[in-house]
Amino acid sequence: MKKIAFIISILSLLMVSCEKDATASDFLDGNQIEKLKIISRGIKDPVTGELTDPITGGIINPTTGVITDPATGLEIDPVTGVVIDPSGGGTPSPDKIFAEAGDFIGLIDDEEFIVRSFSATLDGALLTINLIDIGGNSIIMSVNNPMTQPFAVGAAQDFVGNINKAGAIFSTGFSSSATGFLQLIYDGNTVSGSFTFKAFTETGSESSEITGGNFDNIQVVEL
């Protein structure tokens, strides 16, 4: 109802503007017009009542037009679906993320992960990203049907994160207490993204967490 009422109020303004040979811009600035476009494209979920954005898969606020990732609650770009940096820094440029061996890409249990080698493979619909550090520890992340969008542990757009730390295996698939998300950027040839997740041993007795993870422009090889 909020969406309908908002659109009706805007249409009323547009009707008045036509009577006076005015334009919509006489009443709305550019930002308001863009918000209206975003709200108008939303599809209402019959169960939750939320507005789902068919382009990014996010949730549209019917008042502000802001789109958020349903898994993390973070604001996402209405065009690309990429998470917007809450600090205002925007999406990091490629040369500030990770492009070659020797770069820092995150922390495993507060210890730096300096990458030694990396790969991304596509086997049918399964994309697997493999990162190995100079100490032999590894991070492996897998998603089905890769595309530019957020993936979250336990969500409809699920991803599985695994950590091999000094021979101990931790996985988000081992415990319901696992958390995390992967913001994937995929153009069909290369893959980039940011991630954070908490994984557990198969017994659930121990956990390992990676934070601040970033990677960029890894060539995808089809198997």
Steps between C-alpha positions, in 0.01 A plus 500: 500500500786739576637443151159562338433812707844639417457443128147651503631812672773535237252448217281772647792739482567398141134563404515846651824568316338408169211741559748781553734402214761411761722194520558243772834663570309807622394294801764225526876516491712236326549291813126484570427392143760221525351383832156488341633289214655253746184476712282456191701202374459310828298179520301451820554169678150356574623343824725763658363809328853613419595655166752279320718656233502273190829646379723465807299258714507747790221638717367847408402743775158629377561841652863578418565282196815361663578138406658271760647151489245268671778290655724771645277809512769702321403753235565386145540685172168508307674424169772245583377352828845555649512582872567869560786569740327630820799726565423688180804375315300327227619187323879472530689539174673183370850619587396542863354154549701206382653418167814295547693269731643672806192711574316509830139389457366463854544361849455142619442514874673843504807369312588646159425290193765588241406321179751279317277357227138518393255353249135505398338207319154451354375141489153513346316747725743466793757777545789423737748765616824370654745725688824367656727705726877495546463269801300238310163591653214518255156654453255332264162651416232348276175633355246361257386711204756779546389855421557849636303493825539430872516136615445416867544190713164329539316738264327420171811626321728279706876469503730257681824623653783270607825569684798266520714634784812300575319184394185567704189520280223749574185539291179701507330176398590323824287703743174694511688762702710597197452852368634718223451649157673530166438801275584363158579699186498273195521607135520155346879511465639627830379501857547753780343543840508562871418250773492414868393174663522286812551126447512200734670162526289196415441434872401862557743527790727763339453791265709719273402839362623702207427873487566780256549268205540650151613368163492641150525406132565127534468332161227235496599168339221271376552132574 
